GROMACS .gro file of C-alpha atoms in nm:
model
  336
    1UNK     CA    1   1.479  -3.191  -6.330
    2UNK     CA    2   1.198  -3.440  -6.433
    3UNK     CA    3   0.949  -3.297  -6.691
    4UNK     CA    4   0.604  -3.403  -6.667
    5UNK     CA    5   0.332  -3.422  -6.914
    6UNK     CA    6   0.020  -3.161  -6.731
    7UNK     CA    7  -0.351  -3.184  -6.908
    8UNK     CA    8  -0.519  -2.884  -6.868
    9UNK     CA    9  -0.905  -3.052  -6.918
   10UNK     CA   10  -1.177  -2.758  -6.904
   11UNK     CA   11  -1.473  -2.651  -7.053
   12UNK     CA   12  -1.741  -2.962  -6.960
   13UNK     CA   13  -2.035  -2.911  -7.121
   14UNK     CA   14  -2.254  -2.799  -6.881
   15UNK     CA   15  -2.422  -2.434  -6.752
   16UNK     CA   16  -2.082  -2.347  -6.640
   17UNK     CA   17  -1.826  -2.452  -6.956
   18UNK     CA   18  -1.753  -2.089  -7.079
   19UNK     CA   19  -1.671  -1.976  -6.678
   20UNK     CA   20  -1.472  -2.304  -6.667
   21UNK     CA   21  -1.281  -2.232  -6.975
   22UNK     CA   22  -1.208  -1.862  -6.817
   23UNK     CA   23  -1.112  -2.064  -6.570
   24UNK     CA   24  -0.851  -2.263  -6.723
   25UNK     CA   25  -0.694  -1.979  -6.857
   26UNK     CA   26  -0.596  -1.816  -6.552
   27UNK     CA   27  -0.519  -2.203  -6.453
   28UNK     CA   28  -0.258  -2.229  -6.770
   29UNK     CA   29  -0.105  -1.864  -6.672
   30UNK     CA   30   0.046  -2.007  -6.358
   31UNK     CA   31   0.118  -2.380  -6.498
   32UNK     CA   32   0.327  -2.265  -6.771
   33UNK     CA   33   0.526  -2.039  -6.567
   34UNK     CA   34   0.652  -2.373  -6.393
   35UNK     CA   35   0.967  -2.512  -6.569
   36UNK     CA   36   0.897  -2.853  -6.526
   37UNK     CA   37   0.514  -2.895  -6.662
   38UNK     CA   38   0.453  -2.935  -6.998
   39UNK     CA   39   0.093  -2.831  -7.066
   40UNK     CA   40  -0.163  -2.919  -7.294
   41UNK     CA   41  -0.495  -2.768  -7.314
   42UNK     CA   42  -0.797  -2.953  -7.354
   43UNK     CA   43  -1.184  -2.857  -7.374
   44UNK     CA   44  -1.441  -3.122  -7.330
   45UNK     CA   45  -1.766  -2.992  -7.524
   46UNK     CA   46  -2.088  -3.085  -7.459
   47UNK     CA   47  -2.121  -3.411  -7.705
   48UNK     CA   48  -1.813  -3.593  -7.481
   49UNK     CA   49  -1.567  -3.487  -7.761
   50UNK     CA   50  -1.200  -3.307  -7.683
   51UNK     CA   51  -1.101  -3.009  -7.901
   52UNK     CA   52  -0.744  -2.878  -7.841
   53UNK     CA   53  -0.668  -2.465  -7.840
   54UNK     CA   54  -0.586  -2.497  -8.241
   55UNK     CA   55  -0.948  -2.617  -8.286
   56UNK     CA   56  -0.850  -2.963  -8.390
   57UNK     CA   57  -1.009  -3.248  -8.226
   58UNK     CA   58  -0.810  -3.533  -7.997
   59UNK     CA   59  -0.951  -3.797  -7.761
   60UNK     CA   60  -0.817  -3.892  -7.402
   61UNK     CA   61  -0.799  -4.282  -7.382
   62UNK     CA   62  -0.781  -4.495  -7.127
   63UNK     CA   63  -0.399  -4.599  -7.126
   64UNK     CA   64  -0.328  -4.219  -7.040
   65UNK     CA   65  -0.279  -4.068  -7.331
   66UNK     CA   66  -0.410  -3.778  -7.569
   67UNK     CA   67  -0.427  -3.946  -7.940
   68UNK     CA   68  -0.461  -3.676  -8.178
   69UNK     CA   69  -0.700  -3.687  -8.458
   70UNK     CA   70  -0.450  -3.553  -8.717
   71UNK     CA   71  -0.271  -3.890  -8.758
   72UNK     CA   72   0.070  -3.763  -8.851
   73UNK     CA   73   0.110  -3.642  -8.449
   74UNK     CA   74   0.236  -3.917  -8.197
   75UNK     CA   75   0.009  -4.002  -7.879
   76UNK     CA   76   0.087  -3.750  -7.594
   77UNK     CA   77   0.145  -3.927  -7.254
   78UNK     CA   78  -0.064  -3.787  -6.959
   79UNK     CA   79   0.126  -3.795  -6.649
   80UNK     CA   80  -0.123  -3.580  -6.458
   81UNK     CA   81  -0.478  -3.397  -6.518
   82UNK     CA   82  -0.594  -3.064  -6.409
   83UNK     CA   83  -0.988  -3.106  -6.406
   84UNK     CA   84  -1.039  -2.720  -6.464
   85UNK     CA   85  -1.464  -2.781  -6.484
   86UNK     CA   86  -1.738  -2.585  -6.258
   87UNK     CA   87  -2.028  -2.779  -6.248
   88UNK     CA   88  -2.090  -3.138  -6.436
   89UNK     CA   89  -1.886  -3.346  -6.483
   90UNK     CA   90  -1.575  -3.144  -6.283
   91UNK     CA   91  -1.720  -3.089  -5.954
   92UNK     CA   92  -1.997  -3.402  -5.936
   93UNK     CA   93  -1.735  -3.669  -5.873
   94UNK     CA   94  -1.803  -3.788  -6.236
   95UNK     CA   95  -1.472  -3.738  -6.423
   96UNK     CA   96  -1.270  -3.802  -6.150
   97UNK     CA   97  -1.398  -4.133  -6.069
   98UNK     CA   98  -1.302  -4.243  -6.367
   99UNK     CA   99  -0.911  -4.076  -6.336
  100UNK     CA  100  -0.932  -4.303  -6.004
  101UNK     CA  101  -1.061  -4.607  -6.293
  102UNK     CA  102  -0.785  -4.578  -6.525
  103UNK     CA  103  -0.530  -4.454  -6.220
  104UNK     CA  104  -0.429  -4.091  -6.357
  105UNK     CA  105  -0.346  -3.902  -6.090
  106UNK     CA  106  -0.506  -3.545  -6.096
  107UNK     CA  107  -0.575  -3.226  -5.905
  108UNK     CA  108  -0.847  -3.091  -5.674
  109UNK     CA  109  -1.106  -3.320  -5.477
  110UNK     CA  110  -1.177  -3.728  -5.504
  111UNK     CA  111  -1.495  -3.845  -5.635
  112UNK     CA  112  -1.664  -3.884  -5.339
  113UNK     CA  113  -1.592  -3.550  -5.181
  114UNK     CA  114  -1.673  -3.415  -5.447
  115UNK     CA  115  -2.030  -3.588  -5.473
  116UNK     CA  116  -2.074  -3.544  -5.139
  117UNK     CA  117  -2.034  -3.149  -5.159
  118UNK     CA  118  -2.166  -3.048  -5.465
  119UNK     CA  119  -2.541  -3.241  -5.372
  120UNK     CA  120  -2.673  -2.945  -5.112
  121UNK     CA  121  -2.889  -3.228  -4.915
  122UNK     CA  122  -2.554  -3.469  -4.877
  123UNK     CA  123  -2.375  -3.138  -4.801
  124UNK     CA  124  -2.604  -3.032  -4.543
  125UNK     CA  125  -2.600  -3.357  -4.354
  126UNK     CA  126  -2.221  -3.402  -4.361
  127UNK     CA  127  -2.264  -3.022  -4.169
  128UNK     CA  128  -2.450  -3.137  -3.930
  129UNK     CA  129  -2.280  -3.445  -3.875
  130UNK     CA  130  -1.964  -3.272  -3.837
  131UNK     CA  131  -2.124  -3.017  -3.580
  132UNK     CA  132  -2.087  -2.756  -3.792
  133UNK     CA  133  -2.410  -2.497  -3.799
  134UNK     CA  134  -2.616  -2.449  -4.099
  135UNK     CA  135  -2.907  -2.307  -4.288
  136UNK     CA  136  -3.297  -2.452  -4.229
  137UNK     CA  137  -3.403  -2.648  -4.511
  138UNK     CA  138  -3.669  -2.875  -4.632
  139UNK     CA  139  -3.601  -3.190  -4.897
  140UNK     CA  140  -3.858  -3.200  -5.172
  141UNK     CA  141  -3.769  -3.533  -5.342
  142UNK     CA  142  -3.996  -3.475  -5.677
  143UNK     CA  143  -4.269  -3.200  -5.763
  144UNK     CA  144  -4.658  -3.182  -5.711
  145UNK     CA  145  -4.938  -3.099  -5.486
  146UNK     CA  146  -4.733  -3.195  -5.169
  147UNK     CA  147  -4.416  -3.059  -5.199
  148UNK     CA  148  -4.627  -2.750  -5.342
  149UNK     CA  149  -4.763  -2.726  -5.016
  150UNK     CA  150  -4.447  -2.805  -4.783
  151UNK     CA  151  -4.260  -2.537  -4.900
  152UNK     CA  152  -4.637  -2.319  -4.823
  153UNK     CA  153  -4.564  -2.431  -4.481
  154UNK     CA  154  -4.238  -2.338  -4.513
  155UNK     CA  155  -4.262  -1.959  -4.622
  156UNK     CA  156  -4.545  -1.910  -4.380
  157UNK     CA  157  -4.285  -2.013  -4.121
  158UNK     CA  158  -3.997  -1.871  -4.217
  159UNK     CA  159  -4.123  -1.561  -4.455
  160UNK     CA  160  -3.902  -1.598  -4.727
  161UNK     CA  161  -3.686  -1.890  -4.891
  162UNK     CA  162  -3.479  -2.002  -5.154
  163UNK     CA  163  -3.547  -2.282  -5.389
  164UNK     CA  164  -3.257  -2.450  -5.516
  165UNK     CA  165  -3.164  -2.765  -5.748
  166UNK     CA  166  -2.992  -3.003  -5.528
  167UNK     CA  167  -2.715  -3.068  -5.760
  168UNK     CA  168  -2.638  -2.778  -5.950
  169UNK     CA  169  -2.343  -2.518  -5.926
  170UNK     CA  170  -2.271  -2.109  -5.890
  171UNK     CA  171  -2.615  -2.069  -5.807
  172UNK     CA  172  -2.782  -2.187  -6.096
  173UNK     CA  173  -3.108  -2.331  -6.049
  174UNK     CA  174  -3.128  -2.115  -5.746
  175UNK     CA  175  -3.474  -1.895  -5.679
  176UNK     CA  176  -3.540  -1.659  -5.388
  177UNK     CA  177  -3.950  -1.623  -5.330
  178UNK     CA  178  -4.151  -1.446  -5.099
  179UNK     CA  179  -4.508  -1.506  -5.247
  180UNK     CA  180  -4.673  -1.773  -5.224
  181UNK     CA  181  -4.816  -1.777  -5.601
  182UNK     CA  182  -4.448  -1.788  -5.735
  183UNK     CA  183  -4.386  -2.152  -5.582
  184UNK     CA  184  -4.565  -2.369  -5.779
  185UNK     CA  185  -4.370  -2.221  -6.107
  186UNK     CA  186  -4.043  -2.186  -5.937
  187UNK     CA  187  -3.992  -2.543  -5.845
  188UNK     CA  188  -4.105  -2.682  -6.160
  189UNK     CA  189  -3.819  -2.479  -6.282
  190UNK     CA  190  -3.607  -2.569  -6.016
  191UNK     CA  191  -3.668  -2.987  -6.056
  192UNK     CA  192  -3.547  -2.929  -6.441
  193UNK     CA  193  -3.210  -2.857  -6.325
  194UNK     CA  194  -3.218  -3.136  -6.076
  195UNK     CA  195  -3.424  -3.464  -5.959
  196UNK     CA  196  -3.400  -3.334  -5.590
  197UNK     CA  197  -3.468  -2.947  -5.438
  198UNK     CA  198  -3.389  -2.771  -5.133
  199UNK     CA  199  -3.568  -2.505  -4.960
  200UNK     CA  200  -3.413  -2.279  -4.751
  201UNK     CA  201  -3.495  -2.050  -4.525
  202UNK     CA  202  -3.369  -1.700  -4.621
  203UNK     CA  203  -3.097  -1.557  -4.387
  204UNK     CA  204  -3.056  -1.197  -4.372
  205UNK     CA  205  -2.676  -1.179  -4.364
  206UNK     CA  206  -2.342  -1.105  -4.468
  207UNK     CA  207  -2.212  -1.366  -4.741
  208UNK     CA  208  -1.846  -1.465  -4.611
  209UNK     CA  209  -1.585  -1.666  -4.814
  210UNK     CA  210  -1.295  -1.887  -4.711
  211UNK     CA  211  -1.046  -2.008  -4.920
  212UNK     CA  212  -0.924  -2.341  -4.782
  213UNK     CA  213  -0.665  -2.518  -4.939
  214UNK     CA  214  -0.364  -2.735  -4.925
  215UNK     CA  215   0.020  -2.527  -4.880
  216UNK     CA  216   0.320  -2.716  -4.814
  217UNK     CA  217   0.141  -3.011  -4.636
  218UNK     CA  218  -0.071  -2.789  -4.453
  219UNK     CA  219  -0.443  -2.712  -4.468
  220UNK     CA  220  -0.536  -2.318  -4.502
  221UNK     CA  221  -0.798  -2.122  -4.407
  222UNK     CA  222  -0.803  -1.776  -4.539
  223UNK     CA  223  -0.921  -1.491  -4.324
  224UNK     CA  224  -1.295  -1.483  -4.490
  225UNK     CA  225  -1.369  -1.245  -4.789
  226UNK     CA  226  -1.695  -1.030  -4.829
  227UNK     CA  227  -1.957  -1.019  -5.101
  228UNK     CA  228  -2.183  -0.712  -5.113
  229UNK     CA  229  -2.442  -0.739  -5.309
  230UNK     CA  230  -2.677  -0.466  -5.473
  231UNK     CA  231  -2.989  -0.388  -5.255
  232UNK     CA  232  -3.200  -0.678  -5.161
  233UNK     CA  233  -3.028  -0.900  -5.383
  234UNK     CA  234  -2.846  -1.258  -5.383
  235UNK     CA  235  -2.531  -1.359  -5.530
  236UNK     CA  236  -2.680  -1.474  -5.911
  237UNK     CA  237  -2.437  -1.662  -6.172
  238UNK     CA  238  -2.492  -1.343  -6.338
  239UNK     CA  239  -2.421  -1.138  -6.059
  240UNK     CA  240  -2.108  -1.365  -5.947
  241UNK     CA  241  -1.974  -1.331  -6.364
  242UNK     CA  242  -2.102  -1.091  -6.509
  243UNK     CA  243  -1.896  -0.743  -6.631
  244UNK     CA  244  -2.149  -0.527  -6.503
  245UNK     CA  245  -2.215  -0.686  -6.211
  246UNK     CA  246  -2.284  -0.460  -5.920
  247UNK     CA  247  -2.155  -0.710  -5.607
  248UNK     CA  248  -1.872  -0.583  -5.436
  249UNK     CA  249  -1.639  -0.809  -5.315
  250UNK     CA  250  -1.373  -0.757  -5.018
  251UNK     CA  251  -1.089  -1.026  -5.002
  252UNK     CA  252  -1.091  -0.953  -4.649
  253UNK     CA  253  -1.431  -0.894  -4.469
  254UNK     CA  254  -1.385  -0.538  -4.309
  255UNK     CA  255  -1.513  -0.459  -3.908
  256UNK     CA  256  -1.527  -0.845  -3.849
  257UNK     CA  257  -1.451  -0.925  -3.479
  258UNK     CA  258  -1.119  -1.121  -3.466
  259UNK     CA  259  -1.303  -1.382  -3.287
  260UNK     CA  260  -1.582  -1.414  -3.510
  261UNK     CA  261  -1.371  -1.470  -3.808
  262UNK     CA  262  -1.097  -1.699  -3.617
  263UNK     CA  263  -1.453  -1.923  -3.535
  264UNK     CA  264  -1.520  -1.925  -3.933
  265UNK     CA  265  -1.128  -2.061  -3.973
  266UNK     CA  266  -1.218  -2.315  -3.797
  267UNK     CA  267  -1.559  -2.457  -3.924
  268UNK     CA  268  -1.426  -2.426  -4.262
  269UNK     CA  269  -1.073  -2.627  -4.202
  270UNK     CA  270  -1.298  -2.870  -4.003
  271UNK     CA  271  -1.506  -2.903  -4.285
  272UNK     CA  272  -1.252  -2.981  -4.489
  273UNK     CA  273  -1.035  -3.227  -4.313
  274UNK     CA  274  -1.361  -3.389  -4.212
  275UNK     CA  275  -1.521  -3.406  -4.572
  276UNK     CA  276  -1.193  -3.535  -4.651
  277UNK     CA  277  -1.127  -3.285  -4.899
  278UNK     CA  278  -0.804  -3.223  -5.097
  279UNK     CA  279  -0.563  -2.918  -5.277
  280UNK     CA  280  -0.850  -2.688  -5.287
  281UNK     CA  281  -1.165  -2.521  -5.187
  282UNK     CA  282  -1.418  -2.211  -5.124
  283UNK     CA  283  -1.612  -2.232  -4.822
  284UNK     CA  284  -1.907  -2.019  -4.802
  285UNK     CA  285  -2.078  -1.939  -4.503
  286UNK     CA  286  -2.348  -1.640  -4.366
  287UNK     CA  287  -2.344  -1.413  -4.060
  288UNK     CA  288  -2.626  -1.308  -3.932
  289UNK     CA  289  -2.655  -0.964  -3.734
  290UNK     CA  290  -2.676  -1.128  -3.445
  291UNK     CA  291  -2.333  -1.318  -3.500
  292UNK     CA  292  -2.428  -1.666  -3.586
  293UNK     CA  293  -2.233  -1.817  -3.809
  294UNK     CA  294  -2.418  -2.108  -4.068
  295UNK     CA  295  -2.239  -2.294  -4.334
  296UNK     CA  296  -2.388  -2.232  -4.674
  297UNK     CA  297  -2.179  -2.452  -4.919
  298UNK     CA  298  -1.885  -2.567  -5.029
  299UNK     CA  299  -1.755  -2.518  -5.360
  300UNK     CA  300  -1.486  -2.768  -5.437
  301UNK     CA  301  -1.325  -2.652  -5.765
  302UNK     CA  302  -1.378  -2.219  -5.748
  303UNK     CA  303  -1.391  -2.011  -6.016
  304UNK     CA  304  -1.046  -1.933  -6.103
  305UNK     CA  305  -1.130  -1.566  -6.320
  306UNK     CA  306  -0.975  -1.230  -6.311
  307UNK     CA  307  -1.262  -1.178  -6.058
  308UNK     CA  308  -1.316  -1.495  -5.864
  309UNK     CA  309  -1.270  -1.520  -5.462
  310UNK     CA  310  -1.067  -1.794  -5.450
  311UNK     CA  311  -0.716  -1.680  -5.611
  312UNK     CA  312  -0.736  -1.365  -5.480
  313UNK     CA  313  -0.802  -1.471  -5.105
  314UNK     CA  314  -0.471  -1.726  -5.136
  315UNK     CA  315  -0.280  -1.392  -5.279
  316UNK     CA  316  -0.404  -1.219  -5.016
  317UNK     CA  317  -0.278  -1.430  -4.750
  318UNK     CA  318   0.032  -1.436  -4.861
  319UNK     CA  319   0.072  -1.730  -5.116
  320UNK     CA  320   0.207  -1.756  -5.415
  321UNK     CA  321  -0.067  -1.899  -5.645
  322UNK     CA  322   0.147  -2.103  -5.909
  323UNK     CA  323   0.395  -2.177  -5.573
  324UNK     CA  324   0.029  -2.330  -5.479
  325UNK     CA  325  -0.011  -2.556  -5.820
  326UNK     CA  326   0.318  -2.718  -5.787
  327UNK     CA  327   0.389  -2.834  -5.494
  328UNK     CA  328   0.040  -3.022  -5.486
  329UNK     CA  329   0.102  -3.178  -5.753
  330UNK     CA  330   0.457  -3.227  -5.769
  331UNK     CA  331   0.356  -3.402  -5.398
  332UNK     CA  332   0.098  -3.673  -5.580
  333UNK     CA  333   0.362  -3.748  -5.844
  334UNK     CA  334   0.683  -3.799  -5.649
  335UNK     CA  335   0.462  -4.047  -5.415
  336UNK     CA  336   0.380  -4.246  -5.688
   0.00000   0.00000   0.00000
């Protein structure tokens, strides 16, 4: 049997490291149950350097290979990454443009998938493209007077909305308003985070959740999963990670009409055959009482926690999570 040498890179830097580096553990769990990885854990802090679990620091180089600090340890050879980071630079396209650079084969979406999905306006106009129904929104390009007073417009039309960065993750950045007086605050807040914002009409809905993924040279679409969250709330970072959160979450949707949830199967595997994307994602969509079905985004590396959507949706239809890991990658490294 052929060992390989797995990198286990998480953490990132950004709003999301410390749900990254949850991530990663639940991520090294399953990878070192596999005889023939090798794993070493990596975090990425927030200055671009690499500290290893022991604390010690080591720096991934371009010739594929971890070079320790402590000089008395040989280079390790990468054979294969596992980009375990929500947010920048994991899900942006960042970090694995340059894998594609330096030609390290690695796990989860390309770059430009990646891009594509993680900006809401690029995400919203592969949707339509594709034919696949989504939220109202307006584009606000920079902040001021007039984008002030399109997203006036905006409320007065649609009664409520949400203000969100363009290009930020697990809802940060993200602002639901229904005065008018809160708008001029809320997306000066919201343009810190990001140099574009969306604004989007609020749907009163249930929030559905497909896990679509990559088994056995096959693309997956879960039967969607349920978040219920706490009166007249949405689903926060804090709410989505936090201990005391007060969401419910159902990895299958109950009293959803076979129909209804066979049409969600098929936007999200459309979606992701047509954004092209790979191994894994979390497709996340609304239902309205009247039964439409919009695409609200796509997340293309889920949180992987005790508590996250994604590995328990996989589980629940029947798939063996670790079963999952290696035969994706094993797939990209025998085709080398």
């Amino acid at each position: 049997m052929t060992q390989y040498n797995l990198l286990l890179l998480c953490g990132g830097g950004g709003s999301e490291h410390a749900i990254s580096l949850m991530s990663a553990g639940y991520v090294k769990t399953n990878l070192e149950s596999l005889s023939n990885f090798d794993v070493l854990w990596l975090e990425l802090l927030e200055d671009g350097r690499y500290r290893l679990e022991d604390g010690n620091f080591a720096r991934l180089t371009a010739d594929k290979q971890v070079v320790f600090d402590d000089a008395s340890k040989a280079p390790w050879p990468v054979d294969y990454v596992v980009p375990c980071i929500h947010g920048y630079p994991g899900e942006t396209g960042d970090i694995q443009s340059w894998f594609d650079m330096i030609k390290l084969p690695y796990f989860g979406c390309g770059g430009e998938a990646s891009v594509n999905c993680f900006n809401k306006v690029t995400a919203k106009m592969w949707f339509s493209a594709l034919g696949i129904p989504n939220t109202p929104y307006l584009f606000l390009d920079e902040p001021g007077e007039l984008a002030e007073a399109q997203t006036k417009v905006a409320l007065e039309e649609w009664g409520s909305v949400f203000i969100k960065a363009a290009s930020q993750g697990s809802s940060v950045g993200c602002y639901k308003v229904d005065k008018a007086e809160e708008i001029a605050a809320v997306l000066n807040e919201a343009f810190t985070y990001s140099p574009y914002v969306i604004v989007e009409k609020t749907i009163v809905a249930r929030e559905l959740e497909v896990a679509a993924y990559e088994y056995e040279g096959e693309v997956i679409a879960t039967l969607p999963g349920e978040i219920v969250c706490a009166g007249n709330t949405f689903y926060s970072f804090e709410e989505k990670y936090d201990s005391k959160s007060q969401a419910v979450t159902h990895v299958q949707a109950p009293d959803l009409a076979p129909e209804v949830a066979e049409q969600i199967r098929s936007y999200a595997i459309k979606a992701f055959k047509g954004m092209k994307l790979r191994h894994l994602s979390r497709i996340d969509f609304f239902l309205t009482q009247d039964d439409e079905i919009l695409l609200n985004e796509i997340n293309t590396f889920p949180g992987m926690t005790p508590i996250s959507m994604f590995p328990k949706m996989l589980q629940g239809h029947g798939h063996d999570f670790a079963r999952f890991l290696e035969q994706n990658i094993l797939a990209q490294l025998q085709a080398k």
